[in-house]
Amino acid sequence: MRRDRINDFAADLVSRASLTPDDAGCQDAIATRLASLGFDIEPLRFGEVDNLWARRSHASPLLVFAGHTDVVPVGAKDTWRIPPFEGRIVDGMLHGRGAADMKGSLAAMIVAVESFLSRHPSHAGSIGFLITSDEEGPAVDGTAKVVDHLQDRNIDIDYCIVGEPTSLHRAGDTIKVGRRGSLTGAIRLLGKQGHIAYPHLALNPVPAAARLITMLDELVWDEGNEDFPPTSFQISNVHAGTGAGNVIPGQVEILCNFRFSPESQPEDLKRAVEARCHALGLKYGIEWTLFGMPFDTPPGPLRDATVHAIAEITGLETVCSTSGGTSDGRFIAPTGAQVIELGPVNETIHRVDECVSVDDLVILSKIHERILEIILA
């Protein structure tokens, strides 16, 4: 029975304390399951990160399920109603760290493939799984490295379903058809430290920092477009001073982030910030980190199949969204693959008492199977 298979496998994965980058045996369990279905299994370890590439058949098109086995820390375990690594199911909810993000999704995907292959053993194309243990961390030696490895071998992904928790209230009510880009700037404004009673002998950079923050906060960076909201600029941290009450700080550090639409380019955003820093008349430095460019999957075979499958299985007209944070889809989309994200309700992710509805996992599994049928059967 589909529900029992999902329950058992998801609970097993959740019971493994796979804190980034420790996979804790999750990928071995997945590989064993996939090998029994005829997948070629290829563990790929880069640095301290375990990754798994598995593929069944070598025909085109290639449809890949992508996800991660690592989870974020649990915090104080005694604040959890149910211990975070027991994988216990209570009142139809699977409890534990990673239940929603995203071990439940992995179980739903694999059971979907099992069911699909039982009815379509000679399907068209091929099916792949790309799994990493470094999505919640630096994301350097995970999906990005696997994608580079596949590209070096001329393996092209045509369609990719990322199992991130995208739903808001019910499984399938929202999918991600793209993501905004992410650009972080660490700004340092330099003044001159001094005694607070002798300001004429010092140069306090804090007032200039306040003016800079106000200027940047009031700018309209772009208007977005039909698929993307306008670019957002946010300040996440401001730090100045030694903590003493009688010392004028010698520098201010400002950490900011852009979540930008395709209507803005990172170099233009950088220049706009740097121009306003220069106008302050202070020495400054900025360290920029680009975490990902925006991507968008327009209507086409994968997006259309997903929308159709959700409507058929759930009766819902899914919302195609580009909101939210980044995902590993940002490493896969630049290869030319059509990428969508589809997963369970995200209400409890990264929180104490994370949990997911088993009913939702069953629904997701049926949706995945229907997508496979539309594209590969």
Coordinates of C-alpha atoms in Angstrom, one line a residue:
M1 CA 0.0 0.0 0.0
R2 CA 1.4 3.4 -1.0
R3 CA 0.7 5.0 2.3
D4 CA 2.5 2.3 4.3
R5 CA 5.5 2.4 2.1
I6 CA 5.8 6.2 2.4
N7 CA 5.3 6.1 6.2
D8 CA 7.9 3.5 6.7
F9 CA 10.6 5.0 4.4
A10 CA 10.0 8.7 5.5
A11 CA 10.1 7.7 9.2
D12 CA 13.3 5.8 8.6
L13 CA 14.9 8.8 6.9
V14 CA 13.7 11.2 9.7
S15 CA 15.2 8.9 12.4
R16 CA 18.7 9.6 11.0
A17 CA 20.2 12.7 12.5
S18 CA 21.7 14.0 9.2
L19 CA 22.9 17.5 10.3
T20 CA 24.7 19.3 7.4
P21 CA 26.9 17.9 6.0
D22 CA 26.5 14.5 7.7
D23 CA 24.2 12.2 5.6
A24 CA 23.9 9.7 8.5
G25 CA 23.3 6.8 6.0
C26 CA 20.2 8.4 4.3
Q27 CA 21.7 8.1 0.9
D28 CA 22.7 4.5 1.4
A29 CA 19.1 3.7 2.2
I30 CA 17.9 5.6 -0.9
A31 CA 20.6 3.9 -3.1
T32 CA 19.5 0.5 -1.9
R33 CA 15.9 1.2 -2.8
L34 CA 16.8 2.6 -6.2
A35 CA 19.2 -0.2 -7.1
S36 CA 16.4 -2.7 -6.6
L37 CA 14.5 -0.7 -9.3
G38 CA 17.3 -1.0 -11.8
F39 CA 19.0 2.3 -11.2
D40 CA 22.7 2.7 -11.7
I41 CA 24.1 4.1 -8.5
E42 CA 27.0 6.6 -8.3
P43 CA 28.0 8.0 -4.9
L44 CA 29.9 11.3 -5.4
R45 CA 31.8 12.7 -2.5
F46 CA 33.2 16.2 -2.7
G47 CA 35.1 17.5 0.3
E48 CA 33.0 16.5 3.4
V49 CA 29.8 16.3 1.4
D50 CA 28.1 13.0 0.3
N51 CA 26.1 13.2 -2.9
L52 CA 24.2 10.6 -4.9
W53 CA 23.6 10.4 -8.6
A54 CA 21.3 7.5 -9.7
R55 CA 19.9 6.9 -13.2
R56 CA 17.7 4.3 -14.8
S57 CA 18.2 4.0 -18.5
H58 CA 20.2 6.3 -20.7
A59 CA 17.5 7.4 -23.2
S60 CA 16.2 10.9 -23.6
P61 CA 14.4 12.9 -22.2
L62 CA 16.0 12.7 -18.7
L63 CA 13.6 13.6 -15.8
V64 CA 15.4 14.1 -12.5
F65 CA 14.1 14.3 -9.0
A66 CA 16.4 16.5 -6.9
G67 CA 16.6 16.9 -3.1
H68 CA 18.7 16.9 0.0
T69 CA 19.1 14.6 3.0
D70 CA 20.7 17.1 5.3
V71 CA 18.7 19.0 7.9
V72 CA 19.2 22.2 10.0
P73 CA 20.0 21.9 13.8
V74 CA 17.1 21.2 16.2
G75 CA 18.0 23.6 18.9
A76 CA 17.1 22.5 22.4
K77 CA 15.7 19.0 22.2
D78 CA 13.7 19.4 25.3
T79 CA 11.5 22.0 23.6
W80 CA 10.2 19.4 21.1
R81 CA 6.9 17.7 22.0
I82 CA 8.2 14.6 20.2
P83 CA 12.0 13.9 20.0
P84 CA 13.2 15.3 16.6
F85 CA 14.9 12.1 15.4
E86 CA 12.4 9.4 16.3
G87 CA 10.4 9.6 13.1
R88 CA 7.2 9.1 14.9
I89 CA 3.8 9.3 13.3
V90 CA 1.0 10.7 15.5
D91 CA -2.5 11.6 14.4
G92 CA -1.6 11.3 10.7
M93 CA 1.5 13.6 11.1
L94 CA 5.1 12.6 10.7
H95 CA 7.1 14.4 13.3
G96 CA 10.8 15.2 13.3
R97 CA 13.5 17.4 11.9
G98 CA 13.5 17.1 8.1
A99 CA 9.9 15.6 7.9
A100 CA 8.8 18.5 5.7
D101 CA 12.2 19.7 4.6
M102 CA 12.6 17.4 2.8
K103 CA 12.8 13.7 3.8
G104 CA 9.0 13.3 3.4
S105 CA 9.4 14.6 -0.2
L106 CA 12.2 12.1 -0.9
A107 CA 10.0 9.2 0.3
A108 CA 7.1 10.4 -1.8
M109 CA 9.3 10.7 -4.9
I110 CA 10.8 7.3 -4.5
V111 CA 7.4 5.5 -3.9
A112 CA 6.0 7.4 -6.9
V113 CA 8.8 6.0 -9.1
E114 CA 8.3 2.5 -7.7
S115 CA 4.6 2.6 -8.5
F116 CA 5.3 4.1 -12.0
L117 CA 7.8 1.4 -12.9
S118 CA 5.5 -1.4 -11.7
R119 CA 3.1 -0.3 -14.4
H120 CA 5.5 1.1 -17.0
P121 CA 8.7 -0.9 -16.9
S122 CA 9.6 -0.1 -20.5
H123 CA 8.9 3.7 -20.2
A124 CA 10.4 6.2 -22.6
G125 CA 13.3 8.4 -21.6
S126 CA 15.2 7.9 -18.3
I127 CA 14.7 8.8 -14.6
G128 CA 17.4 10.2 -12.4
F129 CA 17.9 11.2 -8.7
L130 CA 20.3 13.9 -7.6
I131 CA 20.6 13.9 -3.8
T132 CA 23.0 16.0 -1.7
S133 CA 23.8 16.4 2.0
D134 CA 24.8 20.0 1.6
E135 CA 21.7 22.1 0.8
E136 CA 21.1 23.7 4.2
G137 CA 24.8 24.6 4.6
P138 CA 27.3 26.4 2.3
A139 CA 26.0 24.5 -0.7
V140 CA 29.4 24.5 -2.3
D141 CA 30.2 20.8 -2.5
G142 CA 26.7 19.6 -3.1
T143 CA 24.3 20.0 -6.1
A144 CA 26.6 22.6 -7.7
K145 CA 29.5 20.2 -7.9
V146 CA 27.3 17.3 -9.1
V147 CA 25.9 19.4 -11.9
D148 CA 29.4 20.4 -13.0
H149 CA 30.4 16.7 -12.9
L150 CA 27.4 15.7 -15.0
Q151 CA 28.1 18.6 -17.5
D152 CA 31.7 17.4 -17.8
R153 CA 30.3 14.0 -18.9
N154 CA 27.8 15.6 -21.3
I155 CA 24.8 14.4 -19.3
D156 CA 22.0 16.9 -19.9
I157 CA 19.0 17.1 -17.6
D158 CA 15.8 17.9 -19.5
Y159 CA 13.3 18.1 -16.6
C160 CA 13.9 18.5 -12.9
I161 CA 11.5 18.3 -10.0
V162 CA 13.0 19.7 -6.8
G163 CA 11.2 18.4 -3.7
E164 CA 11.4 21.6 -1.6
P165 CA 8.3 22.3 0.6
T166 CA 6.4 24.8 -1.6
S167 CA 2.8 24.3 -0.5
L168 CA 1.0 26.8 1.7
H169 CA -2.1 25.0 3.0
R170 CA -2.6 21.8 1.0
A171 CA -0.2 19.7 -1.0
G172 CA 0.0 21.0 -4.5
D173 CA -1.6 24.4 -3.9
T174 CA 1.6 26.2 -4.8
I175 CA 4.6 25.3 -6.9
K176 CA 7.7 27.3 -7.7
V177 CA 8.4 27.9 -11.3
G178 CA 11.4 30.1 -10.7
R179 CA 13.4 31.9 -8.0
R180 CA 14.7 35.3 -7.5
G181 CA 18.5 35.9 -7.5
S182 CA 20.3 36.5 -4.2
L183 CA 23.2 39.0 -3.8
T184 CA 24.7 39.8 -0.4
G185 CA 26.9 42.8 0.4
A186 CA 29.1 43.3 3.5
I187 CA 29.6 47.1 3.6
R188 CA 32.3 48.6 5.8
L189 CA 32.3 52.4 6.4
L190 CA 35.5 53.7 7.9
G191 CA 35.7 56.6 10.3
K192 CA 38.2 57.4 13.1
Q193 CA 37.8 56.1 16.6
G194 CA 38.1 58.5 19.5
H195 CA 36.9 59.5 22.9
I196 CA 33.2 60.4 23.0
A197 CA 33.9 63.7 24.8
Y198 CA 36.2 64.8 22.0
P199 CA 34.3 64.3 18.8
H200 CA 36.4 66.9 16.9
L201 CA 39.3 64.5 17.2
A202 CA 37.3 61.6 15.8
L203 CA 35.1 60.8 12.8
N204 CA 31.9 59.0 13.7
P205 CA 30.7 56.8 10.7
V206 CA 27.4 56.0 12.3
P207 CA 25.4 59.1 11.1
A208 CA 26.7 58.4 7.5
A209 CA 25.7 54.8 7.9
A210 CA 22.2 55.9 8.9
R211 CA 22.0 58.2 5.8
L212 CA 23.2 55.4 3.6
I213 CA 20.6 52.9 4.9
T214 CA 17.8 55.4 4.4
M215 CA 18.9 56.2 0.9
L216 CA 19.1 52.5 -0.1
D217 CA 15.9 51.6 1.7
E218 CA 13.9 54.3 -0.2
L219 CA 15.2 53.3 -3.7
V220 CA 12.9 51.5 -6.1
W221 CA 15.2 49.0 -7.8
D222 CA 12.8 47.7 -10.4
E223 CA 9.1 47.0 -10.9
G224 CA 9.4 43.2 -11.3
N225 CA 7.5 41.5 -14.1
E226 CA 4.5 39.2 -14.7
D227 CA 6.3 36.3 -13.0
F228 CA 8.5 38.1 -10.4
P229 CA 7.8 40.6 -7.7
P230 CA 10.0 43.7 -7.6
T231 CA 13.6 43.4 -6.4
S232 CA 13.8 43.6 -2.6
F233 CA 16.6 45.2 -0.6
Q234 CA 16.9 44.4 3.1
I235 CA 19.4 45.2 5.9
S236 CA 20.1 42.1 8.0
N237 CA 22.8 43.3 10.4
V238 CA 24.4 46.6 11.5
H239 CA 27.3 46.7 13.9
A240 CA 29.5 49.5 15.2
G241 CA 31.5 50.2 18.3
T242 CA 33.3 48.2 21.0
G243 CA 30.4 48.0 23.4
A244 CA 31.9 50.8 25.5
G245 CA 29.7 53.9 26.2
N246 CA 32.5 56.4 25.9
V247 CA 34.2 55.4 22.6
I248 CA 33.2 56.8 19.2
P249 CA 33.3 53.8 16.8
G250 CA 36.0 53.7 14.1
Q251 CA 33.9 51.8 11.6
V252 CA 30.4 50.5 10.8
E253 CA 29.6 47.2 9.3
I254 CA 26.3 46.8 7.4
L255 CA 25.1 43.4 6.0
C256 CA 22.5 43.7 3.3
N257 CA 20.8 41.4 0.8
F258 CA 19.1 41.8 -2.6
R259 CA 16.5 39.3 -3.7
F260 CA 16.4 40.4 -7.3
S261 CA 14.1 39.8 -10.3
P262 CA 15.4 39.2 -13.8
E263 CA 14.7 43.0 -14.4
S264 CA 17.9 43.8 -12.4
Q265 CA 21.4 42.6 -13.0
P266 CA 23.8 42.1 -10.0
E267 CA 26.5 44.4 -11.5
D268 CA 23.9 47.3 -11.7
L269 CA 22.8 46.7 -8.1
K270 CA 26.4 46.8 -7.0
R271 CA 27.2 50.0 -8.8
A272 CA 24.1 51.7 -7.3
V273 CA 25.2 50.8 -3.8
E274 CA 28.8 51.8 -4.4
A275 CA 27.9 55.2 -5.9
R276 CA 25.9 56.0 -2.7
C277 CA 28.7 54.9 -0.5
H278 CA 31.2 57.1 -2.5
A279 CA 28.9 60.1 -2.1
L280 CA 29.2 59.9 1.7
G281 CA 32.8 61.0 1.5
L282 CA 34.1 58.2 3.8
K283 CA 36.5 55.4 3.0
Y284 CA 34.6 52.2 2.5
G285 CA 34.8 48.7 1.3
I286 CA 32.2 46.2 0.1
E287 CA 32.5 42.4 -0.2
W288 CA 29.9 41.0 -2.5
T289 CA 28.6 37.4 -2.6
L290 CA 26.3 36.2 -5.4
F291 CA 24.4 33.2 -4.2
G292 CA 22.4 32.7 -7.4
M293 CA 20.9 34.3 -10.5
P294 CA 17.1 34.4 -11.0
F295 CA 15.6 31.6 -13.1
D296 CA 12.2 31.0 -14.5
T297 CA 10.5 28.0 -16.1
P298 CA 7.9 29.3 -18.6
P299 CA 4.9 27.1 -19.7
G300 CA 6.3 24.0 -21.4
P301 CA 6.2 20.2 -21.0
L302 CA 7.2 20.0 -17.3
R303 CA 5.3 23.0 -16.0
D304 CA 2.2 22.0 -18.0
A305 CA 2.4 18.4 -16.8
T306 CA 2.7 19.5 -13.2
V307 CA -0.2 21.9 -13.3
H308 CA -2.3 19.2 -15.1
A309 CA -1.3 16.5 -12.6
I310 CA -2.1 18.6 -9.6
A311 CA -5.5 19.5 -11.0
E312 CA -6.3 15.9 -11.8
I313 CA -5.2 14.5 -8.4
T314 CA -6.4 17.3 -6.1
G315 CA -8.8 19.4 -8.0
L316 CA -6.7 22.4 -7.2
E317 CA -5.6 25.2 -9.6
T318 CA -2.1 25.5 -8.4
V319 CA -0.4 28.9 -8.0
C320 CA 2.8 29.2 -10.0
S321 CA 5.1 31.3 -7.8
T322 CA 8.6 32.7 -7.8
S323 CA 8.6 34.0 -4.2
G324 CA 10.6 32.8 -1.3
G325 CA 14.3 32.0 -0.8
T326 CA 16.8 30.3 -3.0
S327 CA 17.0 26.5 -3.6
D328 CA 19.4 24.1 -5.4
G329 CA 17.3 24.7 -8.5
R330 CA 19.5 27.7 -9.1
F331 CA 22.4 25.3 -9.9
I332 CA 20.3 23.1 -12.3
A333 CA 18.3 25.7 -14.3
P334 CA 21.4 27.4 -15.9
T335 CA 22.1 24.1 -17.7
G336 CA 19.0 24.6 -19.7
A337 CA 16.8 22.2 -17.7
Q338 CA 13.2 23.0 -17.1
V339 CA 12.9 23.2 -13.3
I340 CA 9.9 23.3 -11.0
E341 CA 9.7 22.8 -7.2
L342 CA 6.9 20.8 -5.7
G343 CA 6.6 19.7 -2.1
P344 CA 4.6 19.6 1.1
V345 CA 3.3 22.4 3.3
N346 CA 6.1 24.5 4.5
E347 CA 4.5 26.0 7.7
T348 CA 6.7 24.1 10.2
I349 CA 10.1 24.0 8.4
H350 CA 13.2 24.9 10.4
R351 CA 10.9 25.2 13.5
V352 CA 10.6 23.2 16.7
D353 CA 8.1 20.4 16.2
E354 CA 8.5 20.2 12.5
C355 CA 6.0 17.9 11.0
V356 CA 4.2 16.9 7.8
S357 CA 0.9 15.4 6.9
V358 CA 1.2 11.8 5.7
D359 CA -2.0 12.4 3.6
D360 CA -0.1 15.2 1.9
L361 CA 2.9 12.9 1.2
V362 CA 0.5 10.4 -0.4
I363 CA -1.0 13.1 -2.6
L364 CA 2.5 14.3 -3.6
S365 CA 3.5 10.8 -4.5
K366 CA 0.4 10.4 -6.8
I367 CA 1.2 13.8 -8.4
H368 CA 4.8 12.8 -9.1
E369 CA 3.6 9.5 -10.6
R370 CA 1.1 11.3 -12.8
I371 CA 3.9 13.7 -14.0
L372 CA 6.0 10.7 -14.9
E373 CA 3.1 9.2 -16.9
I374 CA 2.5 12.4 -18.8
I375 CA 6.2 12.9 -19.8
L376 CA 7.6 9.4 -20.0
A377 CA 4.8 6.8 -20.3

